[in-house]
GROMACS .gro file of C-alpha atoms in nm:
model
  265
    1MET     CA    1   2.341   8.267  -2.611
    2GLU     CA    2   2.073   8.414  -2.779
    3ARG     CA    3   2.024   8.388  -3.205
    4ALA     CA    4   1.809   8.526  -3.385
    5PRO     CA    5   1.501   8.240  -3.539
    6LEU     CA    6   1.584   8.191  -3.930
    7LYS     CA    7   1.306   8.196  -4.095
    8LEU     CA    8   1.247   7.986  -4.310
    9ALA     CA    9   0.959   7.957  -4.675
   10PRO     CA   10   0.801   7.575  -4.635
   11ARG     CA   11   1.074   7.532  -4.974
   12GLU     CA   12   1.357   7.624  -4.759
   13LEU     CA   13   1.278   7.382  -4.463
   14VAL     CA   14   1.197   7.108  -4.679
   15GLU     CA   15   1.570   7.142  -4.793
   16GLN     CA   16   1.710   7.208  -4.430
   17LEU     CA   17   1.505   6.830  -4.358
   18SER     CA   18   1.649   6.706  -4.658
   19ARG     CA   19   2.041   6.761  -4.474
   20LEU     CA   20   1.973   6.653  -4.141
   21LEU     CA   21   1.830   6.444  -4.229
   22ASP     CA   22   2.127   6.266  -4.464
   23ASP     CA   23   2.174   5.961  -4.564
   24GLY     CA   24   1.989   5.866  -4.201
   25ASP     CA   25   1.691   5.554  -4.209
   26GLY     CA   26   1.415   5.795  -4.280
   27ALA     CA   27   1.154   5.532  -4.157
   28GLN     CA   28   1.299   5.575  -3.800
   29SER     CA   29   1.348   5.924  -3.769
   30VAL     CA   30   1.008   6.157  -3.695
   31LEU     CA   31   0.810   6.424  -3.684
   32ALA     CA   32   0.590   6.604  -3.386
   33PHE     CA   33   0.338   6.839  -3.449
   34ASP     CA   34   0.095   7.029  -3.206
   35GLY     CA   35  -0.278   6.997  -3.353
   36ASP     CA   36  -0.475   7.320  -3.261
   37GLY     CA   37  -0.302   7.691  -3.341
   38THR     CA   38  -0.007   7.458  -3.606
   39LEU     CA   39  -0.110   7.236  -3.804
   40TRP     CA   40  -0.510   7.402  -3.839
   41SER     CA   41  -0.628   7.730  -3.739
   42GLY     CA   42  -0.824   7.761  -3.412
   43ASP     CA   43  -0.918   7.482  -3.161
   44VAL     CA   44  -1.102   7.187  -3.213
   45GLY     CA   45  -1.108   7.085  -2.860
   46GLU     CA   46  -1.303   7.429  -2.789
   47ASP     CA   47  -1.558   7.343  -3.089
   48LEU     CA   48  -1.644   7.064  -2.951
   49PHE     CA   49  -1.690   7.179  -2.675
   50HIS     CA   50  -1.915   7.555  -2.774
   51GLY     CA   51  -2.122   7.294  -2.977
   52ALA     CA   52  -2.183   7.025  -2.651
   53LEU     CA   53  -2.333   7.308  -2.460
   54LYS     CA   54  -2.531   7.451  -2.823
   55ARG     CA   55  -2.694   7.143  -2.793
   56GLY     CA   56  -2.715   7.103  -2.440
   57PHE     CA   57  -2.489   6.788  -2.463
   58LEU     CA   58  -2.324   6.721  -2.142
   59ARG     CA   59  -2.485   6.446  -1.891
   60PRO     CA   60  -2.547   6.435  -1.590
   61GLU     CA   61  -2.302   6.179  -1.523
   62ALA     CA   62  -2.088   6.502  -1.482
   63LEU     CA   63  -2.201   6.739  -1.332
   64GLU     CA   64  -2.017   6.612  -1.026
   65ALA     CA   65  -1.718   6.639  -1.104
   66LEU     CA   66  -1.787   6.975  -1.309
   67LEU     CA   67  -1.926   7.146  -0.952
   68ALA     CA   68  -1.560   6.970  -0.806
   69GLU     CA   69  -1.393   7.194  -1.040
   70ALA     CA   70  -1.580   7.438  -0.946
   71ARG     CA   71  -1.451   7.443  -0.544
   72LYS     CA   72  -1.095   7.287  -0.588
   73PHE     CA   73  -1.054   7.643  -0.782
   74GLY     CA   74  -1.346   7.889  -0.521
   75LEU     CA   75  -1.556   7.922  -0.830
   76GLN     CA   76  -1.894   8.034  -0.797
   77VAL     CA   77  -2.164   7.860  -1.038
   78GLY     CA   78  -2.486   8.022  -0.911
   79SER     CA   79  -2.861   7.949  -1.043
   80GLY     CA   80  -2.668   7.685  -1.274
   81ALA     CA   81  -2.583   7.430  -1.031
   82ALA     CA   82  -2.820   7.129  -1.166
   83ASP     CA   83  -2.715   7.080  -1.550
   84ALA     CA   84  -2.401   6.995  -1.600
   85ASN     CA   85  -2.328   7.265  -1.936
   86ASP     CA   86  -2.472   7.597  -1.693
   87VAL     CA   87  -2.135   7.450  -1.468
   88ALA     CA   88  -1.902   7.326  -1.812
   89ARG     CA   89  -2.004   7.692  -1.971
   90THR     CA   90  -1.891   7.868  -1.605
   91LEU     CA   91  -1.533   7.704  -1.654
   92MET     CA   92  -1.472   7.763  -1.999
   93ASP     CA   93  -1.555   8.159  -1.890
   94SER     CA   94  -1.355   8.152  -1.526
   95TYR     CA   95  -1.017   7.990  -1.774
   96LEU     CA   96  -1.090   8.275  -2.021
   97SER     CA   97  -1.124   8.543  -1.742
   98GLY     CA   98  -0.755   8.399  -1.649
   99THR     CA   99  -0.958   8.223  -1.332
  100TYR     CA  100  -0.892   7.830  -1.357
  101PRO     CA  101  -0.645   7.716  -1.577
  102GLU     CA  102  -0.531   7.596  -1.903
  103ARG     CA  103  -0.430   7.237  -1.831
  104ASP     CA  104  -0.714   7.183  -1.688
  105THR     CA  105  -0.918   7.312  -1.904
  106CYS     CA  106  -0.825   7.105  -2.140
  107ALA     CA  107  -0.890   6.806  -1.940
  108MET     CA  108  -1.298   6.968  -1.807
  109MET     CA  109  -1.284   6.975  -2.196
  110THR     CA  110  -1.202   6.567  -2.221
  111TRP     CA  111  -1.365   6.374  -1.915
  112CYS     CA  112  -1.661   6.638  -1.926
  113TYR     CA  113  -1.847   6.467  -2.195
  114ALA     CA  114  -1.936   6.167  -1.921
  115GLY     CA  115  -2.232   5.934  -1.953
  116HIS     CA  116  -2.184   5.882  -2.316
  117ALA     CA  117  -2.076   5.614  -2.530
  118LEU     CA  118  -1.732   5.711  -2.709
  119ALA     CA  119  -1.951   5.659  -3.035
  120GLU     CA  120  -2.142   5.872  -2.990
  121VAL     CA  121  -1.872   6.191  -2.943
  122GLU     CA  122  -1.712   6.097  -3.221
  123ALA     CA  123  -2.021   6.159  -3.406
  124LEU     CA  124  -2.099   6.503  -3.279
  125ALA     CA  125  -1.704   6.559  -3.291
  126LEU     CA  126  -1.788   6.472  -3.674
  127ALA     CA  127  -2.057   6.772  -3.724
  128VAL     CA  128  -1.866   6.983  -3.605
  129LEU     CA  129  -1.605   6.945  -3.765
  130VAL     CA  130  -1.797   7.029  -4.091
  131GLU     CA  131  -1.977   7.287  -3.978
  132ARG     CA  132  -1.661   7.452  -3.794
  133ASP     CA  133  -1.558   7.408  -4.226
  134LEU     CA  134  -1.140   7.288  -4.119
  135GLY     CA  135  -1.094   7.174  -4.384
  136SER     CA  136  -1.073   7.575  -4.464
  137ARG     CA  137  -0.848   7.567  -4.178
  138LEU     CA  138  -0.543   7.394  -4.243
  139THR     CA  139  -0.213   7.543  -4.249
  140ASP     CA  140  -0.150   7.535  -4.595
  141GLU     CA  141   0.255   7.602  -4.579
  142LEU     CA  142   0.290   7.199  -4.407
  143GLY     CA  143   0.178   7.074  -4.644
  144PRO     CA  144   0.487   7.092  -4.800
  145VAL     CA  145   0.648   6.937  -4.539
  146LEU     CA  146   0.396   6.652  -4.528
  147GLU     CA  147   0.446   6.589  -4.881
  148TRP     CA  148   0.874   6.526  -4.759
  149SER     CA  149   0.787   6.361  -4.504
  150ARG     CA  150   0.655   6.044  -4.685
  151ARG     CA  151   0.838   6.054  -4.936
  152GLN     CA  152   1.069   5.949  -4.744
  153ALA     CA  153   0.883   5.747  -4.463
  154VAL     CA  154   0.917   5.984  -4.205
  155ARG     CA  155   0.657   5.875  -3.990
  156THR     CA  156   0.414   6.177  -3.889
  157VAL     CA  157   0.285   6.196  -3.534
  158VAL     CA  158   0.055   6.489  -3.340
  159VAL     CA  159   0.040   6.522  -2.972
  160SER     CA  160  -0.233   6.755  -2.918
  161ALA     CA  161  -0.360   6.805  -2.535
  162SER     CA  162  -0.709   6.898  -2.721
  163PRO     CA  163  -1.003   6.560  -2.685
  164ARG     CA  164  -0.903   6.231  -2.880
  165MET     CA  165  -1.244   6.232  -2.989
  166VAL     CA  166  -1.166   6.625  -3.148
  167VAL     CA  167  -0.819   6.545  -3.237
  168GLU     CA  168  -0.776   6.192  -3.483
  169PRO     CA  169  -1.099   6.303  -3.687
  170ALA     CA  170  -0.926   6.617  -3.764
  171ALA     CA  171  -0.627   6.506  -3.802
  172ALA     CA  172  -0.740   6.308  -3.977
  173PHE     CA  173  -0.829   6.578  -4.308
  174TRP     CA  174  -0.361   6.605  -4.329
  175GLY     CA  175  -0.346   6.191  -4.388
  176PHE     CA  176  -0.299   6.099  -4.018
  177SER     CA  177  -0.344   5.772  -3.834
  178PRO     CA  178  -0.487   5.752  -3.518
  179GLY     CA  179  -0.227   5.496  -3.391
  180ASN     CA  180  -0.014   5.825  -3.446
  181VAL     CA  181  -0.188   6.044  -3.237
  182ALA     CA  182  -0.081   6.082  -2.927
  183ALA     CA  183  -0.406   6.359  -2.769
  184ALA     CA  184  -0.630   6.400  -2.400
  185THR     CA  185  -0.821   6.072  -2.385
  186PRO     CA  186  -1.053   6.003  -2.127
  187ARG     CA  187  -1.164   5.683  -1.881
  188VAL     CA  188  -1.377   5.482  -2.077
  189VAL     CA  189  -1.569   5.240  -1.836
  190ALA     CA  190  -1.909   4.966  -1.960
  191GLU     CA  191  -1.858   5.149  -2.273
  192ARG     CA  192  -1.907   5.499  -2.165
  193ILE     CA  193  -1.669   5.746  -2.122
  194ALA     CA  194  -1.608   5.854  -1.703
  195PRO     CA  195  -1.570   6.177  -1.520
  196GLU     CA  196  -1.142   6.141  -1.521
  197LEU     CA  197  -0.891   6.129  -1.756
  198LEU     CA  198  -0.695   5.800  -1.857
  199ALA     CA  199  -0.314   5.947  -1.855
  200PRO     CA  200  -0.214   6.314  -1.794
  201VAL     CA  201  -0.306   6.601  -2.051
  202PRO     CA  202  -0.031   6.621  -2.291
  203TYR     CA  203   0.084   6.877  -2.199
  204ALA     CA  204   0.336   7.121  -2.180
  205GLU     CA  205   0.643   6.922  -2.042
  206VAL     CA  206   0.396   6.597  -2.016
  207LYS     CA  207   0.449   6.608  -2.474
  208PRO     CA  208   0.761   6.498  -2.452
  209THR     CA  209   0.647   6.197  -2.303
  210ALA     CA  210   0.309   6.130  -2.493
  211GLY     CA  211   0.565   6.153  -2.802
  212ARG     CA  212   0.779   5.881  -2.702
  213ALA     CA  213   0.548   5.630  -2.581
  214LEU     CA  214   0.387   5.653  -2.981
  215PHE     CA  215   0.708   5.566  -3.039
  216GLY     CA  216   1.000   5.473  -2.889
  217ASN     CA  217   1.385   5.585  -2.960
  218ALA     CA  218   1.314   5.688  -3.355
  219ARG     CA  219   1.547   5.988  -3.404
  220TRP     CA  220   1.353   6.299  -3.327
  221LEU     CA  221   1.352   6.474  -3.614
  222ALA     CA  222   1.168   6.794  -3.585
  223SER     CA  223   0.879   6.923  -3.375
  224PHE     CA  224   0.626   7.156  -3.447
  225GLY     CA  225   0.392   7.400  -3.272
  226ASP     CA  226   0.258   7.756  -3.190
  227ASN     CA  227   0.243   7.832  -2.845
  228VAL     CA  228   0.443   7.854  -2.479
  229PHE     CA  229   0.336   7.494  -2.419
  230ASP     CA  230   0.463   7.353  -2.767
  231ILE     CA  231   0.814   7.458  -2.549
  232GLU     CA  232   0.931   7.115  -2.418
  233MET     CA  233   0.785   6.965  -2.677
  234LEU     CA  234   1.021   7.195  -2.954
  235GLN     CA  235   1.279   7.143  -2.734
  236ALA     CA  236   1.290   6.776  -2.785
  237ALA     CA  237   1.355   6.727  -3.144
  238GLU     CA  238   1.700   6.801  -3.312
  239LEU     CA  239   1.511   7.126  -3.510
  240GLY     CA  240   1.195   7.280  -3.354
  241ILE     CA  241   1.029   7.458  -3.550
  242ALA     CA  242   0.731   7.766  -3.516
  243VAL     CA  243   0.451   7.760  -3.682
  244LYS     CA  244   0.257   8.086  -3.707
  245PRO     CA  245   0.368   8.160  -3.298
  246LYS     CA  246   0.144   8.331  -3.033
  247PRO     CA  247   0.341   8.525  -2.829
  248LYS     CA  248   0.452   8.432  -2.586
  249LEU     CA  249   0.584   8.170  -2.797
  250GLU     CA  250   0.737   8.390  -3.028
  251GLY     CA  251   0.884   8.612  -2.725
  252GLN     CA  252   1.101   8.310  -2.665
  253LEU     CA  253   1.235   8.258  -3.007
  254LYS     CA  254   1.497   8.436  -3.024
  255ARG     CA  255   1.654   8.341  -2.643
  256LEU     CA  256   1.594   7.954  -2.707
  257GLY     CA  257   1.725   7.998  -3.114
  258PHE     CA  258   1.371   7.758  -3.235
  259THR     CA  259   1.322   7.791  -3.587
  260LEU     CA  260   1.048   8.015  -3.742
  261LEU     CA  261   0.854   7.856  -4.110
  262GLY     CA  262   0.787   8.128  -4.268
  263ASN     CA  263   0.476   8.245  -4.526
  264MET     CA  264   0.462   8.011  -4.928
  265GLU     CA  265   0.647   8.339  -5.071
   0.00000   0.00000   0.00000
């Protein structure tokens, strides 16, 4: 049955979460948040990726895997086939034109740093977040919700399809610790990033699995997301909350009965 999405301002949402928690144990409950477009505007994975290409940061160790991606999807790399940065740029252009799938793009933007020590990518990520002024891009409407969760000792986690190397410092702007982050993670071999993933990207149907891997059988009180590939995570919680939803998700709010987080008024 279709239901009109219930639009709540932050204060009203906190009241609803309080009623939902009731006399339950906050320490045994969880709120899960998507990152990009939810906790902050924009995409920090893309911020890092474009910052890396601007610096010619990608190494030859990533080249063969990037070329394999291009071949897999029938993409032409032309004269840039000898440079990892050029091939990665072609893959991103193909994603933007709709010929390279989003899930694969998220994976590529995680392992494309092959050959670098993890600390080198983490340092770049911090620099890029400052350049891109992430602090001004935080979603203010979520402030009261996070404050409430900490008063109630409710655990808060981030489940993101962007690379862990940039999601962890980005989530720290909201006070999330690394142990409360699930994100796309590259395999590391001999202290260097390898051109492959450690586990599937937390995307769409993988998001609930990635969340449960963090917090086990805790009560999943609420989830927050902005995009259509957050639907499975929103449905996994007792309360699914859309935050500034993109058109594909907004078009399904009524059918799915998710709550819509309104503005500060």
